[in-house]
């Protein structure tokens, strides 16, 4: 594996961990369920008349903001210009497997993952549409692309044309399945890379698997001891904190607001 491929895998691991940290990935079974085509229907029959019917049941939709944030996190893996495209990532993984005993089944995993990425990719295999929709049958990929790139993430007017006459909920449902499928492919590729790292086949920096990639805290304060100084409005801001601040007209805020010194237990960290 080349150094460029190793650097590519490092970037992908960090991106994939961001995807894995999304709230939609908290329940993988539910994520899989949302990635599949679902038709909830009840078949009915009137025993007196023999008349039959079909009643569609609602399919649960996730909040738009949740889908939008998930799509934003997974999007770089489907853009070649962002240099973490899934084809390049899987090529690097396949290269890393060469020459290792027992790698044949893992190469099969790579092939299956590539298939799943392409099934989820709205632009595969025909690429981004260049012409406005002129009517006719639409695929789920076209519906998904119309919502994601024509309404949610971008203002692609060609994509938007594919939404003519469609229920927004119908397009949103297609987009939801697409994004969930994309997330699953990314997360499972990350797990394969983790497996190879444990086996010593990749030799990637361990920190990329452990360092924080998303902010989960609900509050934060800067660590360490600080000092607070005040000055009259006419005193200019210092160009550097290495100067003698008191000589430049700045006064320690503790002395300024607590005349007579610090009470016991109080420090100048406030």
mmCIF file of C-alpha atoms in Angstrom:
data_model
loop_
_atom_site.group_PDB
_atom_site.id
_atom_site.type_symbol
_atom_site.label_atom_id
_atom_site.label_comp_id
_atom_site.label_asym_id
_atom_site.label_seq_id
_atom_site.Cartn_x
_atom_site.Cartn_y
_atom_site.Cartn_z
ATOM 1 C CA UNK A 1 0.000 0.000 0.000
ATOM 2 C CA UNK A 2 1.383 3.402 -0.990
ATOM 3 C CA UNK A 3 1.768 6.370 1.347
ATOM 4 C CA UNK A 4 -1.002 8.153 -0.566
ATOM 5 C CA UNK A 5 -3.342 5.225 0.093
ATOM 6 C CA UNK A 6 -2.343 5.147 3.754
ATOM 7 C CA UNK A 7 -3.096 8.874 4.039
ATOM 8 C CA UNK A 8 -6.427 8.272 2.282
ATOM 9 C CA UNK A 9 -7.399 5.607 4.818
ATOM 10 C CA UNK A 10 -6.472 7.930 7.676
ATOM 11 C CA UNK A 11 -8.787 10.628 6.300
ATOM 12 C CA UNK A 12 -11.547 8.097 5.750
ATOM 13 C CA UNK A 13 -11.306 6.701 9.289
ATOM 14 C CA UNK A 14 -11.775 10.171 10.763
ATOM 15 C CA UNK A 15 -14.715 10.889 8.440
ATOM 16 C CA UNK A 16 -16.300 7.472 9.096
ATOM 17 C CA UNK A 17 -16.051 7.971 12.858
ATOM 18 C CA UNK A 18 -17.909 11.272 12.452
ATOM 19 C CA UNK A 19 -20.639 9.368 10.596
ATOM 20 C CA UNK A 20 -20.666 6.674 13.278
ATOM 21 C CA UNK A 21 -21.096 9.301 15.986
ATOM 22 C CA UNK A 22 -24.370 10.538 14.457
ATOM 23 C CA UNK A 23 -27.508 9.877 16.470
ATOM 24 C CA UNK A 24 -29.007 7.787 13.646
ATOM 25 C CA UNK A 25 -26.204 5.266 14.174
ATOM 26 C CA UNK A 26 -26.975 4.833 17.880
ATOM 27 C CA UNK A 27 -29.299 1.950 16.955
ATOM 28 C CA UNK A 28 -27.800 -0.011 14.051
ATOM 29 C CA UNK A 29 -30.798 -2.324 13.759
ATOM 30 C CA UNK A 30 -33.103 0.669 13.401
ATOM 31 C CA UNK A 31 -30.697 2.226 10.888
ATOM 32 C CA UNK A 32 -30.857 -0.962 8.808
ATOM 33 C CA UNK A 33 -34.639 -0.923 9.003
ATOM 34 C CA UNK A 34 -34.793 2.666 7.771
ATOM 35 C CA UNK A 35 -32.445 1.849 4.880
ATOM 36 C CA UNK A 36 -34.794 -0.774 3.434
ATOM 37 C CA UNK A 37 -37.804 -0.322 1.216
ATOM 38 C CA UNK A 38 -40.904 -0.522 3.383
ATOM 39 C CA UNK A 39 -44.512 -0.936 2.347
ATOM 40 C CA UNK A 40 -46.883 -1.287 5.260
ATOM 41 C CA UNK A 41 -50.225 -2.485 3.964
ATOM 42 C CA UNK A 42 -53.259 -4.258 5.349
ATOM 43 C CA UNK A 43 -55.339 -6.469 3.072
ATOM 44 C CA UNK A 44 -59.061 -6.378 3.851
ATOM 45 C CA UNK A 45 -62.038 -8.451 2.788
ATOM 46 C CA UNK A 46 -65.721 -7.839 3.510
ATOM 47 C CA UNK A 47 -67.095 -11.250 4.464
ATOM 48 C CA UNK A 48 -70.600 -10.224 3.525
ATOM 49 C CA UNK A 49 -69.918 -8.840 0.066
ATOM 50 C CA UNK A 50 -66.580 -10.466 -0.738
ATOM 51 C CA UNK A 51 -65.160 -7.079 -1.626
ATOM 52 C CA UNK A 52 -61.404 -6.800 -1.036
ATOM 53 C CA UNK A 53 -59.190 -3.802 -0.513
ATOM 54 C CA UNK A 54 -55.743 -2.583 0.460
ATOM 55 C CA UNK A 55 -55.074 -0.037 3.189
ATOM 56 C CA UNK A 56 -51.635 1.556 3.357
ATOM 57 C CA UNK A 57 -50.215 2.210 6.794
ATOM 58 C CA UNK A 58 -47.930 5.175 7.568
ATOM 59 C CA UNK A 59 -44.159 4.777 7.357
ATOM 60 C CA UNK A 60 -42.291 6.587 10.113
ATOM 61 C CA UNK A 61 -40.185 9.548 8.955
ATOM 62 C CA UNK A 62 -37.258 10.975 10.900
ATOM 63 C CA UNK A 63 -36.969 14.756 11.536
ATOM 64 C CA UNK A 64 -35.702 16.710 8.528
ATOM 65 C CA UNK A 65 -32.886 18.256 10.587
ATOM 66 C CA UNK A 66 -31.651 14.811 11.580
ATOM 67 C CA UNK A 67 -31.543 13.645 7.973
ATOM 68 C CA UNK A 68 -29.852 16.865 6.892
ATOM 69 C CA UNK A 69 -27.062 16.528 9.447
ATOM 70 C CA UNK A 70 -26.545 12.850 8.599
ATOM 71 C CA UNK A 71 -26.392 13.627 4.872
ATOM 72 C CA UNK A 72 -23.825 16.363 5.495
ATOM 73 C CA UNK A 73 -21.615 13.984 7.475
ATOM 74 C CA UNK A 74 -21.674 11.189 4.908
ATOM 75 C CA UNK A 75 -21.587 13.356 1.769
ATOM 76 C CA UNK A 76 -17.754 13.654 1.394
ATOM 77 C CA UNK A 77 -17.453 9.868 0.938
ATOM 78 C CA UNK A 78 -19.545 10.192 -2.234
ATOM 79 C CA UNK A 79 -17.673 13.185 -3.686
ATOM 80 C CA UNK A 80 -14.472 12.396 -5.558
ATOM 81 C CA UNK A 81 -13.172 15.922 -5.070
ATOM 82 C CA UNK A 82 -13.095 15.463 -1.269
ATOM 83 C CA UNK A 83 -10.492 12.680 -1.610
ATOM 84 C CA UNK A 84 -12.226 10.129 0.628
ATOM 85 C CA UNK A 85 -14.379 8.613 -2.117
ATOM 86 C CA UNK A 86 -15.511 5.088 -1.368
ATOM 87 C CA UNK A 87 -14.018 3.580 -4.551
ATOM 88 C CA UNK A 88 -10.554 4.901 -3.679
ATOM 89 C CA UNK A 89 -10.944 3.777 -0.058
ATOM 90 C CA UNK A 90 -11.938 0.257 -1.048
ATOM 91 C CA UNK A 91 -9.098 0.118 -3.593
ATOM 92 C CA UNK A 92 -6.664 0.964 -0.787
ATOM 93 C CA UNK A 93 -8.167 -1.694 1.483
ATOM 94 C CA UNK A 94 -7.945 -4.307 -1.291
ATOM 95 C CA UNK A 95 -4.293 -3.391 -1.856
ATOM 96 C CA UNK A 96 -3.561 -3.786 1.863
ATOM 97 C CA UNK A 97 -5.058 -7.293 1.811
ATOM 98 C CA UNK A 98 -2.737 -8.602 -0.887
ATOM 99 C CA UNK A 99 -0.210 -11.173 0.275
ATOM 100 C CA UNK A 100 -1.848 -11.863 3.635
ATOM 101 C CA UNK A 101 -2.978 -15.350 4.518
ATOM 102 C CA UNK A 102 -6.729 -15.642 4.937
ATOM 103 C CA UNK A 103 -7.495 -12.476 3.006
ATOM 104 C CA UNK A 104 -9.712 -14.082 0.355
ATOM 105 C CA UNK A 105 -12.909 -13.812 2.421
ATOM 106 C CA UNK A 106 -12.061 -10.212 3.292
ATOM 107 C CA UNK A 107 -11.640 -9.409 -0.397
ATOM 108 C CA UNK A 108 -15.171 -10.734 -0.783
ATOM 109 C CA UNK A 109 -16.244 -8.274 1.921
ATOM 110 C CA UNK A 110 -14.614 -5.448 -0.042
ATOM 111 C CA UNK A 111 -16.515 -6.486 -3.166
ATOM 112 C CA UNK A 112 -19.809 -6.588 -1.264
ATOM 113 C CA UNK A 113 -19.160 -3.189 0.314
ATOM 114 C CA UNK A 114 -18.444 -1.660 -3.092
ATOM 115 C CA UNK A 115 -21.765 -3.057 -4.327
ATOM 116 C CA UNK A 116 -23.600 -1.557 -1.361
ATOM 117 C CA UNK A 117 -21.961 1.838 -1.828
ATOM 118 C CA UNK A 118 -22.991 1.906 -5.466
ATOM 119 C CA UNK A 119 -26.538 0.894 -4.620
ATOM 120 C CA UNK A 120 -26.728 3.807 -2.177
ATOM 121 C CA UNK A 121 -24.966 6.351 -4.411
ATOM 122 C CA UNK A 122 -27.587 8.533 -6.176
ATOM 123 C CA UNK A 123 -25.030 9.368 -8.905
ATOM 124 C CA UNK A 124 -24.062 5.771 -9.725
ATOM 125 C CA UNK A 125 -23.782 4.649 -12.494
ATOM 126 C CA UNK A 126 -24.997 7.509 -14.701
ATOM 127 C CA UNK A 127 -23.524 10.457 -12.811
ATOM 128 C CA UNK A 128 -25.181 13.740 -11.992
ATOM 129 C CA UNK A 129 -28.089 14.448 -14.367
ATOM 130 C CA UNK A 130 -27.395 17.208 -16.867
ATOM 131 C CA UNK A 131 -30.849 17.626 -18.361
ATOM 132 C CA UNK A 132 -34.115 18.579 -16.677
ATOM 133 C CA UNK A 133 -36.683 15.842 -16.246
ATOM 134 C CA UNK A 134 -39.167 15.656 -19.096
ATOM 135 C CA UNK A 135 -41.620 13.249 -17.538
ATOM 136 C CA UNK A 136 -41.847 9.474 -17.338
ATOM 137 C CA UNK A 137 -40.932 6.909 -14.727
ATOM 138 C CA UNK A 138 -38.636 7.944 -11.881
ATOM 139 C CA UNK A 139 -36.332 5.665 -9.946
ATOM 140 C CA UNK A 140 -35.864 5.854 -6.184
ATOM 141 C CA UNK A 141 -32.353 7.201 -6.818
ATOM 142 C CA UNK A 142 -33.744 10.054 -8.890
ATOM 143 C CA UNK A 143 -36.297 10.858 -6.198
ATOM 144 C CA UNK A 144 -33.626 10.753 -3.535
ATOM 145 C CA UNK A 145 -31.290 12.994 -5.541
ATOM 146 C CA UNK A 146 -34.119 15.439 -6.214
ATOM 147 C CA UNK A 147 -34.689 15.922 -2.499
ATOM 148 C CA UNK A 148 -31.089 15.797 -1.281
ATOM 149 C CA UNK A 149 -29.460 17.948 -3.948
ATOM 150 C CA UNK A 150 -32.393 19.940 -5.260
ATOM 151 C CA UNK A 151 -34.039 20.842 -1.955
ATOM 152 C CA UNK A 152 -31.950 19.959 1.109
ATOM 153 C CA UNK A 153 -28.184 20.220 0.541
ATOM 154 C CA UNK A 154 -27.885 22.205 -2.694
ATOM 155 C CA UNK A 155 -29.940 24.308 -5.075
ATOM 156 C CA UNK A 156 -29.524 22.069 -8.128
ATOM 157 C CA UNK A 157 -32.330 23.155 -10.438
ATOM 158 C CA UNK A 158 -31.866 20.139 -12.715
ATOM 159 C CA UNK A 159 -32.314 17.846 -9.738
ATOM 160 C CA UNK A 160 -35.217 19.923 -8.507
ATOM 161 C CA UNK A 161 -37.021 19.367 -11.804
ATOM 162 C CA UNK A 162 -37.304 15.685 -10.892
ATOM 163 C CA UNK A 163 -39.574 16.598 -8.005
ATOM 164 C CA UNK A 164 -42.372 17.940 -10.194
ATOM 165 C CA UNK A 165 -45.716 16.470 -9.205
ATOM 166 C CA UNK A 166 -44.224 14.403 -6.387
ATOM 167 C CA UNK A 167 -45.257 14.467 -2.764
ATOM 168 C CA UNK A 168 -42.433 15.974 -0.682
ATOM 169 C CA UNK A 169 -42.857 13.127 1.804
ATOM 170 C CA UNK A 170 -42.328 10.578 -0.978
ATOM 171 C CA UNK A 171 -39.047 12.176 -1.997
ATOM 172 C CA UNK A 172 -38.002 12.578 1.625
ATOM 173 C CA UNK A 173 -38.631 8.879 2.265
ATOM 174 C CA UNK A 174 -36.399 7.962 -0.686
ATOM 175 C CA UNK A 175 -33.702 10.325 0.627
ATOM 176 C CA UNK A 176 -33.989 8.854 4.115
ATOM 177 C CA UNK A 177 -33.398 5.338 2.777
ATOM 178 C CA UNK A 178 -30.462 6.563 0.705
ATOM 179 C CA UNK A 179 -28.703 8.370 3.557
ATOM 180 C CA UNK A 180 -29.222 5.474 5.979
ATOM 181 C CA UNK A 181 -27.819 3.068 3.364
ATOM 182 C CA UNK A 182 -24.829 5.353 2.843
ATOM 183 C CA UNK A 183 -24.193 5.506 6.584
ATOM 184 C CA UNK A 184 -24.304 1.729 6.935
ATOM 185 C CA UNK A 185 -21.803 1.236 4.108
ATOM 186 C CA UNK A 186 -19.424 3.788 5.658
ATOM 187 C CA UNK A 187 -19.678 2.326 9.169
ATOM 188 C CA UNK A 188 -19.176 -1.263 8.005
ATOM 189 C CA UNK A 189 -16.137 -0.203 5.970
ATOM 190 C CA UNK A 190 -14.756 1.447 9.108
ATOM 191 C CA UNK A 191 -15.246 -1.808 11.017
ATOM 192 C CA UNK A 192 -13.358 -3.716 8.309
ATOM 193 C CA UNK A 193 -10.480 -1.241 8.510
ATOM 194 C CA UNK A 194 -10.448 -1.593 12.313
ATOM 195 C CA UNK A 195 -10.213 -5.368 11.917
ATOM 196 C CA UNK A 196 -7.227 -5.041 9.586
ATOM 197 C CA UNK A 197 -5.569 -2.545 11.918
ATOM 198 C CA UNK A 198 -5.849 -5.000 14.825
ATOM 199 C CA UNK A 199 -4.250 -7.679 12.666
ATOM 200 C CA UNK A 200 -1.351 -5.332 11.944
ATOM 201 C CA UNK A 201 -2.019 -5.184 8.199
ATOM 202 C CA UNK A 202 -2.429 -1.411 7.920
ATOM 203 C CA UNK A 203 -0.079 0.235 10.440
ATOM 204 C CA UNK A 204 -2.211 3.373 10.727
ATOM 205 C CA UNK A 205 -1.672 5.802 13.647
ATOM 206 C CA UNK A 206 -3.667 4.581 16.646
ATOM 207 C CA UNK A 207 -4.724 8.126 17.471
ATOM 208 C CA UNK A 208 -7.079 8.292 14.477
ATOM 209 C CA UNK A 209 -9.163 5.568 16.108
ATOM 210 C CA UNK A 210 -9.261 7.202 19.538
ATOM 211 C CA UNK A 211 -9.094 10.992 19.233
ATOM 212 C CA UNK A 212 -12.330 12.940 19.546
ATOM 213 C CA UNK A 213 -13.943 13.710 16.202
ATOM 214 C CA UNK A 214 -17.236 15.253 17.346
ATOM 215 C CA UNK A 215 -18.269 17.510 20.210
ATOM 216 C CA UNK A 216 -20.510 15.620 22.631
ATOM 217 C CA UNK A 217 -20.165 17.868 25.677
ATOM 218 C CA UNK A 218 -23.090 20.084 26.658
ATOM 219 C CA UNK A 219 -20.893 22.670 28.382
ATOM 220 C CA UNK A 220 -17.230 23.611 28.452
ATOM 221 C CA UNK A 221 -14.767 25.852 30.236
ATOM 222 C CA UNK A 222 -11.220 26.524 29.145
ATOM 223 C CA UNK A 223 -8.827 24.501 31.313
ATOM 224 C CA UNK A 224 -5.940 25.951 33.249
ATOM 225 C CA UNK A 225 -5.389 29.013 35.406
ATOM 226 C CA UNK A 226 -6.262 32.403 33.964
ATOM 227 C CA UNK A 227 -5.678 36.018 34.957
ATOM 228 C CA UNK A 228 -8.076 38.863 34.303
ATOM 229 C CA UNK A 229 -6.998 42.479 33.823
ATOM 230 C CA UNK A 230 -9.014 45.671 33.363
ATOM 231 C CA UNK A 231 -8.096 49.135 32.166
ATOM 232 C CA UNK A 232 -9.615 52.521 31.435
ATOM 233 C CA UNK A 233 -11.247 52.876 27.981
ATOM 234 C CA UNK A 234 -8.399 55.122 26.839
ATOM 235 C CA UNK A 235 -5.782 52.408 27.396
ATOM 236 C CA UNK A 236 -4.994 50.613 24.095
ATOM 237 C CA UNK A 237 -5.115 46.859 23.800
ATOM 238 C CA UNK A 238 -1.646 45.335 24.107
ATOM 239 C CA UNK A 239 -0.022 43.865 21.003
ATOM 240 C CA UNK A 240 1.426 41.074 23.112
ATOM 241 C CA UNK A 241 0.718 39.513 26.514
ATOM 242 C CA UNK A 242 4.457 39.226 27.128
ATOM 243 C CA UNK A 243 4.738 42.896 28.142
ATOM 244 C CA UNK A 244 4.391 44.293 31.656
ATOM 245 C CA UNK A 245 0.618 44.802 31.643
ATOM 246 C CA UNK A 246 0.531 46.857 34.841
ATOM 247 C CA UNK A 247 3.157 49.224 33.459
ATOM 248 C CA UNK A 248 0.987 49.598 30.357
ATOM 249 C CA UNK A 249 -1.987 50.738 32.459
ATOM 250 C CA UNK A 250 -3.752 47.419 33.090
ATOM 251 C CA UNK A 251 -4.851 46.416 36.598
ATOM 252 C CA UNK A 252 -5.443 42.970 38.079
ATOM 253 C CA UNK A 253 -9.217 42.500 38.270
ATOM 254 C CA UNK A 254 -8.977 40.699 41.611
ATOM 255 C CA UNK A 255 -7.301 43.719 43.181
ATOM 256 C CA UNK A 256 -9.707 46.046 41.390
ATOM 257 C CA UNK A 257 -12.942 44.412 42.511
ATOM 258 C CA UNK A 258 -11.819 42.866 45.803
ATOM 259 C CA UNK A 259 -10.018 45.662 47.651
ATOM 260 C CA UNK A 260 -7.873 44.535 50.503
ATOM 261 C CA UNK A 261 -6.703 41.315 48.902
ATOM 262 C CA UNK A 262 -8.212 37.948 48.196
ATOM 263 C CA UNK A 263 -10.556 36.308 50.689
ATOM 264 C CA UNK A 264 -9.399 32.903 51.814
ATOM 265 C CA UNK A 265 -10.035 30.219 49.175
ATOM 266 C CA UNK A 266 -10.435 32.688 46.298
ATOM 267 C CA UNK A 267 -7.922 32.628 43.445
ATOM 268 C CA UNK A 268 -7.417 34.836 40.454
ATOM 269 C CA UNK A 269 -8.755 32.127 38.120
ATOM 270 C CA UNK A 270 -12.115 33.942 38.013
#
